[in-house]
Amino acid sequence: MRLILLGPPGAGKGTQAARLVEKYGIPQLSTGDMLRAAVKAGTPVGLKAKAVMESGGLVSDEIVIGIIKDRIKEADAAKGFILDGFPRTVAQAEALTALLAAEKMNLDAVVELKVDEKALMARIENRARETVAAGGTVRADDNPESFKIRLDAYREQTAPVSAYYAKIGELKTVDGMAPIDAVTAAINGVLAG
Ligand code: AMP
């Protein structure tokens, strides 16, 4: 099973991906997680990505395509994978199509979590408040200002990715505002059907 989870930041892609990992026994490939690890480790990629990530902008296509190109060839991804946070631009989607074709891998589905931006903004502000109240720290790019920039980046650069997959007939849409279990059930439904 090879699938892509699309949806704005905060839509619950990570939560749903974790459930799909359990169900299908395939890894979640999150470019956000990989980039955060690179930043933490201080690698050349991390050094390039740090500031743009903190501001809420997008890291260059070249960097993320390079990361994914290597990652999908690793042994644990042989049976499949869930892409979370990639592709985020049409150029990335086109590069992925070419990469998969070169590796003779097919894509099973592209699932988009549809959400209401206003409700999402309220959700993220709440999450930030709760995290702080519980003594935790909010991710630098999860503060409401950076989050707003990430939402704008999504609308401008990633929404066209949905259109790209709709055009080639791969896109399935699920209501991301439903309760978490209902979203999981809806995803399982579209994957089965
Ligand atoms: P995420 O955890 O998926 O929300 O990603 C966190 C941040 O990493 C994003 O706001 C971007 O700065 C960067 N990032 C992650 N994936 C990509 C991607 N596919 N293209 C460009 N930037 C990305």
PDB file of C-alpha atoms and ligand atoms in Angstrom:
ATOM      1  CA  MET A   1       0.000   0.000   0.000  1.00  0.00           C
ATOM      2  CA  ARG A   2       1.447   3.339  -1.056  1.00  0.00           C
ATOM      3  CA  LEU A   3      -0.523   6.354  -0.158  1.00  0.00           C
ATOM      4  CA  ILE A   4      -0.379  10.082   0.262  1.00  0.00           C
ATOM      5  CA  LEU A   5      -2.175  11.974   3.013  1.00  0.00           C
ATOM      6  CA  LEU A   6      -2.975  15.543   2.018  1.00  0.00           C
ATOM      7  CA  GLY A   7      -4.448  18.297   4.127  1.00  0.00           C
ATOM      8  CA  PRO A   8      -3.447  21.537   5.808  1.00  0.00           C
ATOM      9  CA  PRO A   9      -1.242  21.648   8.901  1.00  0.00           C
ATOM     10  CA  GLY A  10      -3.245  20.705  11.959  1.00  0.00           C
ATOM     11  CA  ALA A  11      -5.782  18.652   9.973  1.00  0.00           C
ATOM     12  CA  GLY A  12      -4.800  15.456  11.781  1.00  0.00           C
ATOM     13  CA  LYS A  13      -2.625  13.835   9.094  1.00  0.00           C
ATOM     14  CA  GLY A  14      -0.062  12.711  11.687  1.00  0.00           C
ATOM     15  CA  THR A  15      -2.714  11.102  13.897  1.00  0.00           C
ATOM     16  CA  GLN A  16      -4.321   9.273  11.004  1.00  0.00           C
ATOM     17  CA  ALA A  17      -0.951   8.243   9.568  1.00  0.00           C
ATOM     18  CA  ALA A  18      -0.036   6.624  12.897  1.00  0.00           C
ATOM     19  CA  ARG A  19      -3.201   4.524  12.709  1.00  0.00           C
ATOM     20  CA  LEU A  20      -2.479   3.496   9.127  1.00  0.00           C
ATOM     21  CA  VAL A  21       1.049   2.481  10.165  1.00  0.00           C
ATOM     22  CA  GLU A  22      -0.531   0.071  12.681  1.00  0.00           C
ATOM     23  CA  LYS A  23      -3.108  -1.264  10.252  1.00  0.00           C
ATOM     24  CA  TYR A  24      -0.859  -1.859   7.255  1.00  0.00           C
ATOM     25  CA  GLY A  25       2.537  -2.328   8.885  1.00  0.00           C
ATOM     26  CA  ILE A  26       4.165   0.236   6.620  1.00  0.00           C
ATOM     27  CA  PRO A  27       6.155   3.324   7.655  1.00  0.00           C
ATOM     28  CA  GLN A  28       4.926   6.903   7.798  1.00  0.00           C
ATOM     29  CA  LEU A  29       7.301   9.081   5.814  1.00  0.00           C
ATOM     30  CA  SER A  30       6.896  12.598   7.153  1.00  0.00           C
ATOM     31  CA  THR A  31       9.166  15.169   5.509  1.00  0.00           C
ATOM     32  CA  GLY A  32       8.410  17.482   8.461  1.00  0.00           C
ATOM     33  CA  ASP A  33       9.738  14.858  10.935  1.00  0.00           C
ATOM     34  CA  MET A  34      12.776  14.176   8.750  1.00  0.00           C
ATOM     35  CA  LEU A  35      13.548  17.883   8.431  1.00  0.00           C
ATOM     36  CA  ARG A  36      13.128  18.430  12.188  1.00  0.00           C
ATOM     37  CA  ALA A  37      15.558  15.550  12.790  1.00  0.00           C
ATOM     38  CA  ALA A  38      18.028  17.148  10.344  1.00  0.00           C
ATOM     39  CA  VAL A  39      17.714  20.501  12.132  1.00  0.00           C
ATOM     40  CA  LYS A  40      18.293  18.819  15.488  1.00  0.00           C
ATOM     41  CA  ALA A  41      21.317  16.925  14.190  1.00  0.00           C
ATOM     42  CA  GLY A  42      22.722  20.089  12.608  1.00  0.00           C
ATOM     43  CA  THR A  43      23.241  18.444   9.183  1.00  0.00           C
ATOM     44  CA  PRO A  44      23.788  20.651   6.092  1.00  0.00           C
ATOM     45  CA  VAL A  45      20.125  20.124   5.125  1.00  0.00           C
ATOM     46  CA  GLY A  46      19.058  21.011   8.654  1.00  0.00           C
ATOM     47  CA  LEU A  47      21.118  24.191   8.640  1.00  0.00           C
ATOM     48  CA  LYS A  48      19.485  25.263   5.379  1.00  0.00           C
ATOM     49  CA  ALA A  49      15.966  24.377   6.520  1.00  0.00           C
ATOM     50  CA  LYS A  50      15.892  25.736  10.085  1.00  0.00           C
ATOM     51  CA  ALA A  51      14.986  29.387   9.549  1.00  0.00           C
ATOM     52  CA  VAL A  52      12.453  28.804   6.803  1.00  0.00           C
ATOM     53  CA  MET A  53      10.739  26.093   8.878  1.00  0.00           C
ATOM     54  CA  GLU A  54      10.515  28.308  11.938  1.00  0.00           C
ATOM     55  CA  SER A  55       8.964  31.082   9.884  1.00  0.00           C
ATOM     56  CA  GLY A  56       6.300  28.690   8.554  1.00  0.00           C
ATOM     57  CA  GLY A  57       7.498  28.810   4.936  1.00  0.00           C
ATOM     58  CA  LEU A  58       8.331  25.875   2.692  1.00  0.00           C
ATOM     59  CA  VAL A  59      11.769  24.325   2.350  1.00  0.00           C
ATOM     60  CA  SER A  60      13.006  24.126  -1.262  1.00  0.00           C
ATOM     61  CA  ASP A  61      11.603  21.459  -3.555  1.00  0.00           C
ATOM     62  CA  GLU A  62      15.126  20.294  -4.295  1.00  0.00           C
ATOM     63  CA  ILE A  63      15.835  19.472  -0.645  1.00  0.00           C
ATOM     64  CA  VAL A  64      12.622  17.595   0.089  1.00  0.00           C
ATOM     65  CA  ILE A  65      12.604  15.709  -3.212  1.00  0.00           C
ATOM     66  CA  GLY A  66      16.179  14.593  -2.456  1.00  0.00           C
ATOM     67  CA  ILE A  67      15.120  13.365   0.997  1.00  0.00           C
ATOM     68  CA  ILE A  68      12.124  11.410  -0.333  1.00  0.00           C
ATOM     69  CA  LYS A  69      14.049   9.971  -3.252  1.00  0.00           C
ATOM     70  CA  ASP A  70      16.453   8.242  -0.853  1.00  0.00           C
ATOM     71  CA  ARG A  71      13.860   7.374   1.779  1.00  0.00           C
ATOM     72  CA  ILE A  72      11.435   5.421  -0.436  1.00  0.00           C
ATOM     73  CA  LYS A  73      14.257   3.092  -1.458  1.00  0.00           C
ATOM     74  CA  GLU A  74      15.020   1.998   2.110  1.00  0.00           C
ATOM     75  CA  ALA A  75      14.224  -1.590   3.096  1.00  0.00           C
ATOM     76  CA  ASP A  76      11.357  -0.778   5.466  1.00  0.00           C
ATOM     77  CA  ALA A  77       9.508   1.002   2.644  1.00  0.00           C
ATOM     78  CA  ALA A  78       9.632  -1.986   0.285  1.00  0.00           C
ATOM     79  CA  LYS A  79       6.054  -3.070   1.107  1.00  0.00           C
ATOM     80  CA  GLY A  80       4.702   0.452   0.981  1.00  0.00           C
ATOM     81  CA  PHE A  81       4.556   3.752   2.820  1.00  0.00           C
ATOM     82  CA  ILE A  82       2.375   6.639   3.865  1.00  0.00           C
ATOM     83  CA  LEU A  83       3.573  10.028   2.710  1.00  0.00           C
ATOM     84  CA  ASP A  84       2.660  12.708   5.221  1.00  0.00           C
ATOM     85  CA  GLY A  85       3.497  16.319   4.374  1.00  0.00           C
ATOM     86  CA  PHE A  86       4.868  15.463   0.922  1.00  0.00           C
ATOM     87  CA  PRO A  87       4.225  16.452  -1.854  1.00  0.00           C
ATOM     88  CA  ARG A  88       3.483  20.048  -0.898  1.00  0.00           C
ATOM     89  CA  THR A  89       3.914  21.712  -4.297  1.00  0.00           C
ATOM     90  CA  VAL A  90       2.932  20.659  -7.802  1.00  0.00           C
ATOM     91  CA  ALA A  91       6.655  20.436  -8.670  1.00  0.00           C
ATOM     92  CA  GLN A  92       7.085  17.933  -5.816  1.00  0.00           C
ATOM     93  CA  ALA A  93       4.050  15.951  -7.020  1.00  0.00           C
ATOM     94  CA  GLU A  94       5.469  15.794 -10.533  1.00  0.00           C
ATOM     95  CA  ALA A  95       8.862  14.736  -9.195  1.00  0.00           C
ATOM     96  CA  LEU A  96       7.176  12.019  -7.118  1.00  0.00           C
ATOM     97  CA  THR A  97       5.301  10.699 -10.154  1.00  0.00           C
ATOM     98  CA  ALA A  98       8.625  10.420 -11.988  1.00  0.00           C
ATOM     99  CA  LEU A  99      10.381   8.818  -8.981  1.00  0.00           C
ATOM    100  CA  LEU A 100       7.668   6.201  -8.550  1.00  0.00           C
ATOM    101  CA  ALA A 101       7.670   5.413 -12.259  1.00  0.00           C
ATOM    102  CA  ALA A 102      11.463   5.011 -12.213  1.00  0.00           C
ATOM    103  CA  GLU A 103      11.196   2.607  -9.262  1.00  0.00           C
ATOM    104  CA  LYS A 104       8.219   0.804 -10.860  1.00  0.00           C
ATOM    105  CA  MET A 105       6.122   1.619  -7.812  1.00  0.00           C
ATOM    106  CA  ASN A 106       2.434   2.395  -8.114  1.00  0.00           C
ATOM    107  CA  LEU A 107       0.403   4.735  -5.929  1.00  0.00           C
ATOM    108  CA  ASP A 108      -2.712   3.220  -4.327  1.00  0.00           C
ATOM    109  CA  ALA A 109      -4.456   6.358  -3.155  1.00  0.00           C
ATOM    110  CA  VAL A 110      -4.225  10.033  -2.355  1.00  0.00           C
ATOM    111  CA  VAL A 111      -6.457  10.899   0.587  1.00  0.00           C
ATOM    112  CA  GLU A 112      -7.205  14.514   1.342  1.00  0.00           C
ATOM    113  CA  LEU A 113      -8.478  15.608   4.766  1.00  0.00           C
ATOM    114  CA  LYS A 114     -10.803  18.534   4.145  1.00  0.00           C
ATOM    115  CA  VAL A 115     -11.031  21.040   6.973  1.00  0.00           C
ATOM    116  CA  ASP A 116     -12.479  24.421   7.764  1.00  0.00           C
ATOM    117  CA  GLU A 117      -9.628  26.950   8.112  1.00  0.00           C
ATOM    118  CA  LYS A 118     -11.335  29.060  10.805  1.00  0.00           C
ATOM    119  CA  ALA A 119     -12.022  26.016  12.963  1.00  0.00           C
ATOM    120  CA  LEU A 120      -8.456  24.866  12.366  1.00  0.00           C
ATOM    121  CA  MET A 121      -7.035  28.181  13.549  1.00  0.00           C
ATOM    122  CA  ALA A 122      -9.163  27.921  16.720  1.00  0.00           C
ATOM    123  CA  ARG A 123      -7.979  24.325  17.185  1.00  0.00           C
ATOM    124  CA  ILE A 124      -4.314  25.303  16.931  1.00  0.00           C
ATOM    125  CA  GLU A 125      -4.693  28.228  19.337  1.00  0.00           C
ATOM    126  CA  ASN A 126      -6.352  25.855  21.788  1.00  0.00           C
ATOM    127  CA  ARG A 127      -3.649  23.239  21.380  1.00  0.00           C
ATOM    128  CA  ALA A 128      -0.947  25.852  21.998  1.00  0.00           C
ATOM    129  CA  ARG A 129      -2.746  27.072  25.143  1.00  0.00           C
ATOM    130  CA  GLU A 130      -3.230  23.540  26.479  1.00  0.00           C
ATOM    131  CA  THR A 131       0.381  22.580  25.803  1.00  0.00           C
ATOM    132  CA  VAL A 132       1.650  25.630  27.671  1.00  0.00           C
ATOM    133  CA  ALA A 133      -0.806  25.032  30.534  1.00  0.00           C
ATOM    134  CA  ALA A 134       0.472  21.451  30.830  1.00  0.00           C
ATOM    135  CA  GLY A 135       4.035  22.758  31.123  1.00  0.00           C
ATOM    136  CA  GLY A 136       5.068  21.759  27.606  1.00  0.00           C
ATOM    137  CA  THR A 137       6.564  23.817  24.815  1.00  0.00           C
ATOM    138  CA  VAL A 138       4.802  24.678  21.589  1.00  0.00           C
ATOM    139  CA  ARG A 139       6.685  23.850  18.371  1.00  0.00           C
ATOM    140  CA  ALA A 140       8.280  27.051  17.015  1.00  0.00           C
ATOM    141  CA  ASP A 141       6.120  26.821  13.895  1.00  0.00           C
ATOM    142  CA  ASP A 142       2.937  25.991  15.833  1.00  0.00           C
ATOM    143  CA  ASN A 143       2.629  29.428  17.373  1.00  0.00           C
ATOM    144  CA  PRO A 144      -0.449  31.138  15.878  1.00  0.00           C
ATOM    145  CA  GLU A 145       1.579  33.584  13.705  1.00  0.00           C
ATOM    146  CA  SER A 146       3.717  30.902  12.056  1.00  0.00           C
ATOM    147  CA  PHE A 147       0.700  28.635  11.830  1.00  0.00           C
ATOM    148  CA  LYS A 148      -1.163  31.305   9.853  1.00  0.00           C
ATOM    149  CA  ILE A 149       1.797  31.470   7.427  1.00  0.00           C
ATOM    150  CA  ARG A 150       1.756  27.669   7.114  1.00  0.00           C
ATOM    151  CA  LEU A 151      -1.967  27.774   6.308  1.00  0.00           C
ATOM    152  CA  ASP A 152      -1.349  30.455   3.684  1.00  0.00           C
ATOM    153  CA  ALA A 153       1.462  28.373   2.186  1.00  0.00           C
ATOM    154  CA  TYR A 154      -0.908  25.428   2.098  1.00  0.00           C
ATOM    155  CA  ARG A 155      -3.647  27.373   0.344  1.00  0.00           C
ATOM    156  CA  GLU A 156      -1.297  28.860  -2.217  1.00  0.00           C
ATOM    157  CA  GLN A 157       1.127  26.017  -2.891  1.00  0.00           C
ATOM    158  CA  THR A 158      -0.383  22.762  -1.685  1.00  0.00           C
ATOM    159  CA  ALA A 159      -4.054  23.094  -2.601  1.00  0.00           C
ATOM    160  CA  PRO A 160      -2.989  22.842  -6.291  1.00  0.00           C
ATOM    161  CA  VAL A 161      -1.493  19.439  -5.419  1.00  0.00           C
ATOM    162  CA  SER A 162      -5.039  18.180  -4.684  1.00  0.00           C
ATOM    163  CA  ALA A 163      -6.091  19.473  -8.083  1.00  0.00           C
ATOM    164  CA  TYR A 164      -3.115  17.657  -9.645  1.00  0.00           C
ATOM    165  CA  TYR A 165      -4.250  14.319  -8.181  1.00  0.00           C
ATOM    166  CA  ALA A 166      -7.923  14.994  -8.887  1.00  0.00           C
ATOM    167  CA  LYS A 167      -7.012  15.528 -12.527  1.00  0.00           C
ATOM    168  CA  ILE A 168      -5.264  12.180 -12.784  1.00  0.00           C
ATOM    169  CA  GLY A 169      -8.175  10.521 -10.965  1.00  0.00           C
ATOM    170  CA  GLU A 170      -6.347   9.517  -7.774  1.00  0.00           C
ATOM    171  CA  LEU A 171      -7.884  11.896  -5.230  1.00  0.00           C
ATOM    172  CA  LYS A 172     -10.219  10.731  -2.460  1.00  0.00           C
ATOM    173  CA  THR A 173     -11.629  13.286  -0.056  1.00  0.00           C
ATOM    174  CA  VAL A 174     -12.549  12.734   3.586  1.00  0.00           C
ATOM    175  CA  ASP A 175     -14.131  15.129   6.108  1.00  0.00           C
ATOM    176  CA  GLY A 176     -11.233  16.010   8.430  1.00  0.00           C
ATOM    177  CA  MET A 177     -13.463  17.939  10.841  1.00  0.00           C
ATOM    178  CA  ALA A 178     -15.234  14.767  11.984  1.00  0.00           C
ATOM    179  CA  PRO A 179     -14.170  13.078  15.259  1.00  0.00           C
ATOM    180  CA  ILE A 180     -10.822  11.239  14.968  1.00  0.00           C
ATOM    181  CA  ASP A 181     -12.373   7.737  14.887  1.00  0.00           C
ATOM    182  CA  ALA A 182     -14.880   8.787  12.240  1.00  0.00           C
ATOM    183  CA  VAL A 183     -12.062  10.166  10.086  1.00  0.00           C
ATOM    184  CA  THR A 184     -10.184   6.854  10.473  1.00  0.00           C
ATOM    185  CA  ALA A 185     -13.314   4.931   9.461  1.00  0.00           C
ATOM    186  CA  ALA A 186     -13.815   7.184   6.446  1.00  0.00           C
ATOM    187  CA  ILE A 187     -10.190   6.692   5.341  1.00  0.00           C
ATOM    188  CA  ASN A 188     -10.503   2.920   5.726  1.00  0.00           C
ATOM    189  CA  GLY A 189     -13.694   3.127   3.683  1.00  0.00           C
ATOM    190  CA  VAL A 190     -12.092   4.936   0.756  1.00  0.00           C
ATOM    191  CA  LEU A 191      -9.043   2.643   0.844  1.00  0.00           C
ATOM    192  CA  ALA A 192     -11.249  -0.459   0.800  1.00  0.00           C
ATOM    193  CA  GLY A 193     -13.544   0.868  -1.867  1.00  0.00           C
TER     194      GLY A 193
HETATM  195  P1  AMP B   1       4.999  19.482   8.888  1.00  0.00           P
HETATM  196  O1  AMP B   1       5.438  18.791  10.135  1.00  0.00           O
HETATM  197  O2  AMP B   1       4.638  18.528   7.777  1.00  0.00           O
HETATM  198  O3  AMP B   1       3.927  20.499   9.117  1.00  0.00           O
HETATM  199  O4  AMP B   1       6.273  20.279   8.339  1.00  0.00           O
HETATM  200  C1  AMP B   1       6.896  21.276   9.112  1.00  0.00           C
HETATM  201  C2  AMP B   1       7.657  22.221   8.212  1.00  0.00           C
HETATM  202  O5  AMP B   1       8.656  21.515   7.480  1.00  0.00           O
HETATM  203  C3  AMP B   1       6.828  22.906   7.134  1.00  0.00           C
HETATM  204  O6  AMP B   1       6.167  24.046   7.619  1.00  0.00           O
HETATM  205  C4  AMP B   1       7.895  23.246   6.102  1.00  0.00           C
HETATM  206  O7  AMP B   1       8.693  24.343   6.504  1.00  0.00           O
HETATM  207  C5  AMP B   1       8.778  22.022   6.168  1.00  0.00           C
HETATM  208  N1  AMP B   1       8.320  20.974   5.223  1.00  0.00           N
HETATM  209  C6  AMP B   1       7.852  19.735   5.534  1.00  0.00           C
HETATM  210  N2  AMP B   1       7.539  19.034   4.435  1.00  0.00           N
HETATM  211  C7  AMP B   1       7.807  19.864   3.388  1.00  0.00           C
HETATM  212  C8  AMP B   1       7.680  19.739   1.972  1.00  0.00           C
HETATM  213  N3  AMP B   1       7.189  18.616   1.419  1.00  0.00           N
HETATM  214  N4  AMP B   1       8.047  20.798   1.212  1.00  0.00           N
HETATM  215  C9  AMP B   1       8.548  21.922   1.750  1.00  0.00           C
HETATM  216  N5  AMP B   1       8.676  22.116   3.069  1.00  0.00           N
HETATM  217  C10 AMP B   1       8.314  21.095   3.891  1.00  0.00           C
END
